[in-house]
Tab-separated table of C-alpha atoms in Angstrom:
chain	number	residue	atom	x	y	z
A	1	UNK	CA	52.436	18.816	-5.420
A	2	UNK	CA	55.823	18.401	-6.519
A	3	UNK	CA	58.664	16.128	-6.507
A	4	UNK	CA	61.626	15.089	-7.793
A	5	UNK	CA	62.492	11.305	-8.563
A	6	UNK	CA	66.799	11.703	-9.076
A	7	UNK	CA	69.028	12.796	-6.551
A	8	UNK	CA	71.063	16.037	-7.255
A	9	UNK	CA	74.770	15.988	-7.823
A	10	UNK	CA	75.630	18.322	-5.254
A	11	UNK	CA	74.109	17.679	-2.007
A	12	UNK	CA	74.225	20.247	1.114
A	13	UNK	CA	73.950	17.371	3.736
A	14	UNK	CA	75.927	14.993	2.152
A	15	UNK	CA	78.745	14.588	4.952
A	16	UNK	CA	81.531	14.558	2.149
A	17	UNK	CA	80.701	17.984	0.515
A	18	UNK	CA	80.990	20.068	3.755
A	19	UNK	CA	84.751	18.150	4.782
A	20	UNK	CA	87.836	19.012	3.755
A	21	UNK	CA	88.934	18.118	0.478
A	22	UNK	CA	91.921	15.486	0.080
A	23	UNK	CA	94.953	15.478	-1.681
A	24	UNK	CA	93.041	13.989	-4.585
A	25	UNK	CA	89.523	15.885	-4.049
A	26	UNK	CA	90.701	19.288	-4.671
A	27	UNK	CA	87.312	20.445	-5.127
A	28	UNK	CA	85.102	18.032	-3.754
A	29	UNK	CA	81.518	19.503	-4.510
A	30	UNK	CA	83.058	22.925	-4.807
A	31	UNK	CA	84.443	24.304	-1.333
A	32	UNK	CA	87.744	23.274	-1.879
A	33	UNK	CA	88.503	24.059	1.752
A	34	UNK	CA	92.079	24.459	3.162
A	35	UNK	CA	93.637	21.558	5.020
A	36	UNK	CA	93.824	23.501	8.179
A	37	UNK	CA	90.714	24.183	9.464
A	38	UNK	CA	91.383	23.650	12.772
A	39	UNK	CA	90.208	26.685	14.941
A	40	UNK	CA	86.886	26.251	16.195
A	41	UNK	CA	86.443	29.806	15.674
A	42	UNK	CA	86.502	29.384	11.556
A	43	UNK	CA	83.346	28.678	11.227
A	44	UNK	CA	82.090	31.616	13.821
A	45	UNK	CA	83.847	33.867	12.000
A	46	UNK	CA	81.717	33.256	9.029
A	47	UNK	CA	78.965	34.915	10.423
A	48	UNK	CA	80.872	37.972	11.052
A	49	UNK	CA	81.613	37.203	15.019
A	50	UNK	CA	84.636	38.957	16.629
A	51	UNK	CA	86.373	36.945	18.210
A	52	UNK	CA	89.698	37.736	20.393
A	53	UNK	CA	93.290	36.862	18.970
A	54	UNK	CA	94.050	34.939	22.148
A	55	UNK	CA	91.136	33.154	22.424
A	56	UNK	CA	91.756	32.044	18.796
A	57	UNK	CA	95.030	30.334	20.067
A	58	UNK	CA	93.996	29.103	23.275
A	59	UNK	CA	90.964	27.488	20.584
A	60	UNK	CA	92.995	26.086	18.573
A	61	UNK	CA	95.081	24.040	21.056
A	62	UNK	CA	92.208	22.642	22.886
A	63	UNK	CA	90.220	21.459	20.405
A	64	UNK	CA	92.873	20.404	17.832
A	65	UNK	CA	95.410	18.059	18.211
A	66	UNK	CA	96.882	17.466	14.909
A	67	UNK	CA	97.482	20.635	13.595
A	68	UNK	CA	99.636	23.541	14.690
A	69	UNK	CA	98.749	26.184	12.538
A	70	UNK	CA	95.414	28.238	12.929
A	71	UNK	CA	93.109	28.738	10.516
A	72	UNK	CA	91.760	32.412	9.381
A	73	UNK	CA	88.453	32.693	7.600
A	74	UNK	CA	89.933	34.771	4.804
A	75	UNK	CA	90.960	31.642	3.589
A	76	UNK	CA	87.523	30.238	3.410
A	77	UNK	CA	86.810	29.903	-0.642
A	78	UNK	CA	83.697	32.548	-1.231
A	79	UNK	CA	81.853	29.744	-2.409
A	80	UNK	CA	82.200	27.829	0.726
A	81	UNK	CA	81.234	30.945	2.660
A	82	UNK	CA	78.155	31.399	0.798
A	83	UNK	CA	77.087	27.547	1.021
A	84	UNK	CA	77.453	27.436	4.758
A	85	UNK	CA	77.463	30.836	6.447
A	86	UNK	CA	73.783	31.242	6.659
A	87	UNK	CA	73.248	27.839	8.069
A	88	UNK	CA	75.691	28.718	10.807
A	89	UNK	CA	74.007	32.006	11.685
A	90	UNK	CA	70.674	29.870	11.800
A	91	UNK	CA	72.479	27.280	13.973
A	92	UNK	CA	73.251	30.142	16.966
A	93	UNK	CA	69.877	31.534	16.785
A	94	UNK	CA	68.610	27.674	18.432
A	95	UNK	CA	68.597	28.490	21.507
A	96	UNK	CA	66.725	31.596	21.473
A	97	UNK	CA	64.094	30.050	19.311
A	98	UNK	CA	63.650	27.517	21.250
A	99	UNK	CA	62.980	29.234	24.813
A	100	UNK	CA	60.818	31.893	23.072
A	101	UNK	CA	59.413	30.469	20.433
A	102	UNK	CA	59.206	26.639	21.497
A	103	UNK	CA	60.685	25.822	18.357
A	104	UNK	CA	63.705	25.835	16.040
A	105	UNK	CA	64.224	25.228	12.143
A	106	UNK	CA	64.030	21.514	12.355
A	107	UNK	CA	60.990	21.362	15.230
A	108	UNK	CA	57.986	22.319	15.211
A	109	UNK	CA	56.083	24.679	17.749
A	110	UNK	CA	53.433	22.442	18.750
A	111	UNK	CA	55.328	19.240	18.536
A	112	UNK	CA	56.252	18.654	22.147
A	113	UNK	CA	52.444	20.943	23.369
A	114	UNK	CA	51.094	17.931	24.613
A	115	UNK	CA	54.264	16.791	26.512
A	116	UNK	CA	58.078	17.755	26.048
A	117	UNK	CA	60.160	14.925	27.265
A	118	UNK	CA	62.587	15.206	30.574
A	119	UNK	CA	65.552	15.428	28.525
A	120	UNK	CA	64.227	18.489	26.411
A	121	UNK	CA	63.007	19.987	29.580
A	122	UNK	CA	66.711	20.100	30.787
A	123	UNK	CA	67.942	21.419	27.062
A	124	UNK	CA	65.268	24.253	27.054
A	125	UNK	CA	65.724	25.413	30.721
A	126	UNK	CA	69.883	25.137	29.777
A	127	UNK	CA	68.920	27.640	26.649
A	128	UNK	CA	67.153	29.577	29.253
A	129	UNK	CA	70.196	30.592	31.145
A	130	UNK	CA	72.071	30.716	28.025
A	131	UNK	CA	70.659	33.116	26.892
A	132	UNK	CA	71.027	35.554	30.341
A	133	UNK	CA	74.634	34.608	30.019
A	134	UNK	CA	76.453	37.576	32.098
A	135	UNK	CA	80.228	38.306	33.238
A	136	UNK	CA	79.182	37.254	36.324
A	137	UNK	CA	77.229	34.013	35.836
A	138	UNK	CA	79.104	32.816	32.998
A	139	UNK	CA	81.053	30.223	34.989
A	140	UNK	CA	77.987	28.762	36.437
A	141	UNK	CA	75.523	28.772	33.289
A	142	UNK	CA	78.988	26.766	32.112
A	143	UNK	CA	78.671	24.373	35.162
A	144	UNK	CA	74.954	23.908	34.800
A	145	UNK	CA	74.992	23.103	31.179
A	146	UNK	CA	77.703	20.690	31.707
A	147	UNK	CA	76.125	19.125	34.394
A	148	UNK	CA	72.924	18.449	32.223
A	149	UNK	CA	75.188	16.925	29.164
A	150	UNK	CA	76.470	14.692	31.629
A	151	UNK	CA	73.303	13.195	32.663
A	152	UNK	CA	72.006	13.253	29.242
A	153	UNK	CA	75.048	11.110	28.025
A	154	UNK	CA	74.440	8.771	30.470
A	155	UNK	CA	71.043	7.480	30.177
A	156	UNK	CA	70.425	4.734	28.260
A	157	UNK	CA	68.684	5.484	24.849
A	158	UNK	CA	65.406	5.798	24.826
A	159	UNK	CA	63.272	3.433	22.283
A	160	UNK	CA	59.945	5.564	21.878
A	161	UNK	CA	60.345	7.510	18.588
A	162	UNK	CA	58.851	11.113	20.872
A	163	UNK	CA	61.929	9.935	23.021
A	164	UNK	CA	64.745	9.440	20.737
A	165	UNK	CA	63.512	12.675	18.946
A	166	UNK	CA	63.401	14.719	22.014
A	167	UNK	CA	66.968	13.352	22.650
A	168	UNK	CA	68.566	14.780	19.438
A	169	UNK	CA	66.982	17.838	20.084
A	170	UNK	CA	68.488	18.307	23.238
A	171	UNK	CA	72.045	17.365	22.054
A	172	UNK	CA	71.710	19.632	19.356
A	173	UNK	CA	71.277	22.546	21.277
A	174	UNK	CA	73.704	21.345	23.778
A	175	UNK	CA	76.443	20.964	20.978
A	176	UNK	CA	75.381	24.777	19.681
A	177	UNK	CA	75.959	26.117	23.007
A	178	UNK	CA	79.058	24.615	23.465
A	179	UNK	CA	80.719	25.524	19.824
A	180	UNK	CA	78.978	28.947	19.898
A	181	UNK	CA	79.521	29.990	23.223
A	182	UNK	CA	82.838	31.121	23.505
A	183	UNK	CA	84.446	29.010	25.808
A	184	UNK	CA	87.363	26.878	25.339
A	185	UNK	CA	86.457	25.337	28.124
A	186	UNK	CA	83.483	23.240	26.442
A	187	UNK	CA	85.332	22.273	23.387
A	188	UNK	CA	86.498	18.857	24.573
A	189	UNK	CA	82.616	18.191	25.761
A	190	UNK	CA	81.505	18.895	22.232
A	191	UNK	CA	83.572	16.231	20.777
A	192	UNK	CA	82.366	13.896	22.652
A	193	UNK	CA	78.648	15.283	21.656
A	194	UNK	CA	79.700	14.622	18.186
A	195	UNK	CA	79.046	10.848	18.224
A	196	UNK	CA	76.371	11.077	20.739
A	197	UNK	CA	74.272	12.645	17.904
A	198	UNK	CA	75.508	10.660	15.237
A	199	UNK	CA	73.915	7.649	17.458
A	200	UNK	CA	70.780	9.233	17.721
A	201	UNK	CA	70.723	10.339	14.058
A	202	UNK	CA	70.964	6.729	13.063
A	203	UNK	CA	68.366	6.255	14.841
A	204	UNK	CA	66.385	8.626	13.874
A	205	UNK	CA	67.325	7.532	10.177
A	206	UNK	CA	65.409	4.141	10.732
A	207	UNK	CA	62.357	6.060	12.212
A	208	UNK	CA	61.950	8.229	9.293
A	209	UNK	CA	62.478	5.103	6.918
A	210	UNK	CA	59.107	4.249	8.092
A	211	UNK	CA	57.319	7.107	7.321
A	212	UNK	CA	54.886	7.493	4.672
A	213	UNK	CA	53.291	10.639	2.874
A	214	UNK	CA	49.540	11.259	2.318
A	215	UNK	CA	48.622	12.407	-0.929
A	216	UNK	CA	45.046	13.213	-0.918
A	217	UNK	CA	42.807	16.479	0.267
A	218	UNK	CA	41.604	16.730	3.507
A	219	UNK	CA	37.886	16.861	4.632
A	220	UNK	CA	37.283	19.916	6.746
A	221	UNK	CA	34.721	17.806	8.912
A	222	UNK	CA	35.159	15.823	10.868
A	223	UNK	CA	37.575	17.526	12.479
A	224	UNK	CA	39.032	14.654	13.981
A	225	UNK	CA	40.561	13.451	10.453
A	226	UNK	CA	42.225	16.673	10.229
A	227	UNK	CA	44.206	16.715	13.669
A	228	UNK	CA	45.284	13.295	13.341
A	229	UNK	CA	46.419	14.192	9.713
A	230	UNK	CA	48.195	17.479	11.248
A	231	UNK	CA	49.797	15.730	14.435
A	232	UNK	CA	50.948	13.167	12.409
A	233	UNK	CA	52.721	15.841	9.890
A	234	UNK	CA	54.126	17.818	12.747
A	235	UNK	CA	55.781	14.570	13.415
A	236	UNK	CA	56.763	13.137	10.361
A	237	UNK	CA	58.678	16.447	9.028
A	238	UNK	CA	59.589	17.171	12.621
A	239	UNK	CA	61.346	14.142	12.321
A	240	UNK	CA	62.997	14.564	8.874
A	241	UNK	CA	63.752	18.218	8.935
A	242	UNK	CA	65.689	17.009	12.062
A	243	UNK	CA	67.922	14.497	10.532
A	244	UNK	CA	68.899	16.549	7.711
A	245	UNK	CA	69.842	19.887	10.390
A	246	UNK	CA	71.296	16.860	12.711
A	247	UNK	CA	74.073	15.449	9.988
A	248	UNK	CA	74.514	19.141	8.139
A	249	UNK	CA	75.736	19.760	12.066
A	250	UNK	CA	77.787	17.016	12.236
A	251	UNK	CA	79.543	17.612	9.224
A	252	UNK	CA	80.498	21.045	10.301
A	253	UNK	CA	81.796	19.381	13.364
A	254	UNK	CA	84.329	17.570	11.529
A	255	UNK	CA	85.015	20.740	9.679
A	256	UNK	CA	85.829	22.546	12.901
A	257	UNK	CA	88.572	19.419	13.381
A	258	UNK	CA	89.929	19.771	9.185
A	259	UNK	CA	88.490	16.142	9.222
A	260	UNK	CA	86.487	14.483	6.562
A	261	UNK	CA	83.401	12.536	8.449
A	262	UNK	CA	81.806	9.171	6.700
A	263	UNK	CA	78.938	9.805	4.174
A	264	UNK	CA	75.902	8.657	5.852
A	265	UNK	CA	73.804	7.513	2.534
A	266	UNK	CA	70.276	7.600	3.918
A	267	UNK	CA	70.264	11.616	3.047
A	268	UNK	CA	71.054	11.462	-0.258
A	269	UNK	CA	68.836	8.515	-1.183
A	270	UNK	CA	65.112	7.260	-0.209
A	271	UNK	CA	65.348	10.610	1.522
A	272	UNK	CA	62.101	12.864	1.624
A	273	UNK	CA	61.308	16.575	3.202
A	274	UNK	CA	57.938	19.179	2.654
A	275	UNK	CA	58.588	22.256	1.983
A	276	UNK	CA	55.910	24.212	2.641
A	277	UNK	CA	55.959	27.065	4.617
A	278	UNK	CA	51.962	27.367	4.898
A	279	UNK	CA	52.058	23.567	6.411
A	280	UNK	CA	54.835	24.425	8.820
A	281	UNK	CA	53.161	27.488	9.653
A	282	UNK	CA	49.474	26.722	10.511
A	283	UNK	CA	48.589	27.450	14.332
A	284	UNK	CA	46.050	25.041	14.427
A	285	UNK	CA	44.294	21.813	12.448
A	286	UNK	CA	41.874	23.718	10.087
A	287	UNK	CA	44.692	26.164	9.088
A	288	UNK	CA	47.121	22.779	8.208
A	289	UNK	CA	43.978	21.358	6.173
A	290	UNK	CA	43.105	24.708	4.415
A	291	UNK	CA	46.478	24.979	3.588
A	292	UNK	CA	46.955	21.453	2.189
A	293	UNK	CA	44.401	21.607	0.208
A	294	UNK	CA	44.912	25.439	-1.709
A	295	UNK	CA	48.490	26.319	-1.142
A	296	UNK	CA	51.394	23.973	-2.970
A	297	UNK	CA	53.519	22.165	-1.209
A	298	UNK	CA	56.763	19.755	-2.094
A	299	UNK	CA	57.320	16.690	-1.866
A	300	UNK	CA	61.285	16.893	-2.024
A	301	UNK	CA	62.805	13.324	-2.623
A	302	UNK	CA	66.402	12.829	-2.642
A	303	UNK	CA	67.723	16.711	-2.279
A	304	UNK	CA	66.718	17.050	-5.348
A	305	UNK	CA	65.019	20.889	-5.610
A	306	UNK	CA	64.048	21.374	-8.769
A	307	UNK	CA	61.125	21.233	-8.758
A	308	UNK	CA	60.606	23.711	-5.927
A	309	UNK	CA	63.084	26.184	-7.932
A	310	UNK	CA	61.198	25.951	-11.086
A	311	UNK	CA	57.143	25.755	-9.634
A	312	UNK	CA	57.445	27.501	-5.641
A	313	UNK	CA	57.071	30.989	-5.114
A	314	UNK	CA	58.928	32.962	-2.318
A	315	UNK	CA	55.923	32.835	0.254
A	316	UNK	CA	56.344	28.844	-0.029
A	317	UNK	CA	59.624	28.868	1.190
A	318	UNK	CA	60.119	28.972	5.113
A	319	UNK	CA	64.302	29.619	7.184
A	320	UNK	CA	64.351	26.027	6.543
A	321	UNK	CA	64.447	26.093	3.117
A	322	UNK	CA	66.226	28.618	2.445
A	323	UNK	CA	69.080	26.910	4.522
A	324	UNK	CA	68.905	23.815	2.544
A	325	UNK	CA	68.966	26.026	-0.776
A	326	UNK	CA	71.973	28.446	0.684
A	327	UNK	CA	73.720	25.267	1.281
A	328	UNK	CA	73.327	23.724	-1.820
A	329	UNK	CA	73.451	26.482	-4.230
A	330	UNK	CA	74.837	29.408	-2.040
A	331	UNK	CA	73.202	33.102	-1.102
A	332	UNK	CA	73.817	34.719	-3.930
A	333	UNK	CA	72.166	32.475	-5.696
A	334	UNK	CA	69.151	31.379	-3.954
A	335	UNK	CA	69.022	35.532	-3.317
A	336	UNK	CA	68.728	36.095	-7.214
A	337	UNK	CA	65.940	33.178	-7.160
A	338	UNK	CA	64.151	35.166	-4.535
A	339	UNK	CA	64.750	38.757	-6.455
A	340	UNK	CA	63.330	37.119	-9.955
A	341	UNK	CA	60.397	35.299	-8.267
A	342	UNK	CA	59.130	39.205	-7.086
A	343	UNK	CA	60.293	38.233	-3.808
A	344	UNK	CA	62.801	39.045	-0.842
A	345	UNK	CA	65.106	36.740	0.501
């Protein structure tokens, strides 16, 4: 197993490397980003979306309101492109995952099997119609998701861990929808969504404080042993995979408004993720244990990766962590570690 004990330089979810840079961070952690990024579309157009002229405009004005000039993503440094480009294009894909899959990069499949909590019910069946978006039901998948946000907002926060979990997953694919779906209309909704999920985040910050990492094999039988050792992992990185895809999102909220959002320090230190994509991957108990037992996995404390670039091989490394490597090294780069490992990105 490896891990790291000191906390890279450049983090990917550090808040302060994906916001603009200030008069006196021209290059803070390399994007050096213009000053006005204010089109929600800047971002979408990363990925290669078309996107009409007017829409740009009409964008612009209803989600900015202290800037006049838009924002083109030819001005988007390449290295910012590569760093956060592929974690956008992951980002839209949420939905879908989730009402075909029952998943998405930062939760697992079988997570919510036993039971998925009322306000992921209403995210998933939101995704649903999403998805079957149409010219002709466009206004009222609009109405219906808007509706849900609205009584989602409103409730009072849960305190069960499954609860606040399930919450942050729903706002998160709430807030995708509404930047990635193309109407202006939603923009003002999603900035409100912004500190909705940094509430929750917080939360969920505290939660994974508490969380603490077995380090020895697994016996095969009982069996018992080995689903409470699996649940609990579906949980635990579940839970952390979330907060780190929870403030990367964030932070490319406050991109979309050419802001620079507070560093929240709990991600760069005391913070821990597995990457393992034979853990994440298992179907069932006995393929988690037979997995934790032969295949490596990686401890990953503090964003620091170097231990998974120097000892993983390609087959280790699930969408997740690729995202988190994109992000903090860039494509090109985690590509060529891919290429000379014998593998494909």
């Amino acid at each position: 197993m490896g891990t790291g004990d000191t906390a890279v330089e450049l983090s990917p979810f550090d808040l302060e490397a994906l916001c603009i840079a200030s008069a006196t961070e021209d290059q803070l952690f390399g994007f050096d980003l213009p000053d006005a990024i204010t089109s929600p579309n800047s971002l979408i157009n990363i990925t290669g979306s078309s996107t009409d002229a007017g829409d740009q405009v009409t964008s612009h004005r209803a989600y900015s309101s202290a800037k006049s000039s838009t924002f083109s993503s030819a001005e988007i440094p390449p290295l910012a492109r590569s760093r956060i480009g592929y974690a956008i294009t992951q980002l839209k894909l949420a939905p879908r995952m989730m009402v075909e899959n029952n998943s998405t990069l930062w939760c697992h499949a079988m997570l919510y099997d036993e039971h998925m909590p009322r306000s992921l019910q209403d995210a998933h069946a939101s995704c649903a119609l999403y998805n079957a978006r149409n010219d002709i039901n466009t206004d009222f998948v609009a109405r219906h998701i808007a509706n849900r946000i609205d009584e989602l907002i409103s409730a009072p926060l849960p305190t069960e861990a499954i609860e606040i979990m399930a919450r942050a997953h729903a706002l998160m694919l709430y807030q995708v929808m509404l930047f990635f779906g193309s109407d202006v209309r939603c923009f003002s909704q999603a900035e409100v969504l912004v500190c909705r999920l940094v509430e929750v985040g917080n939360l969920l910050l505290d939660i994974s404080a508490q969380q603490t990492d077995p380090i020895n094999a697994l016996l095969l039988y009982p069996s018992a042993a080995v689903r409470a050792a699996w649940k609990s992992f579906l949980f635990r990185e579940t839970l952390r995979r979330t907060v780190l895809s929870l403030f990367q999102f964030v932070a490319f909220c406050h991109l979309l408004r050419g802001q620079s959002g507070p560093c929240t320090d709990g991600l760069s230190q005391g913070n821990r993720v597995t990457l393992s994509a034979h853990l994440w991957s298992a179907s069932n108990a006995f393929g988690f244990a037979v997995a934790w037992n032969e295949r490596p996995h990686f401890l990953v404390h503090n964003l620091d990766f170097t231990d998974v670039l120097k000892d993983a091989q390609p087959d280790d490394i699930d969408n997740f962590g690729k995202t988190m490597l994109v992000s903090l090294q860039g494509i090109d780069d985690v590509k060529g570690w891919f290429y000379m490992k014998s593998g494909t990105f």
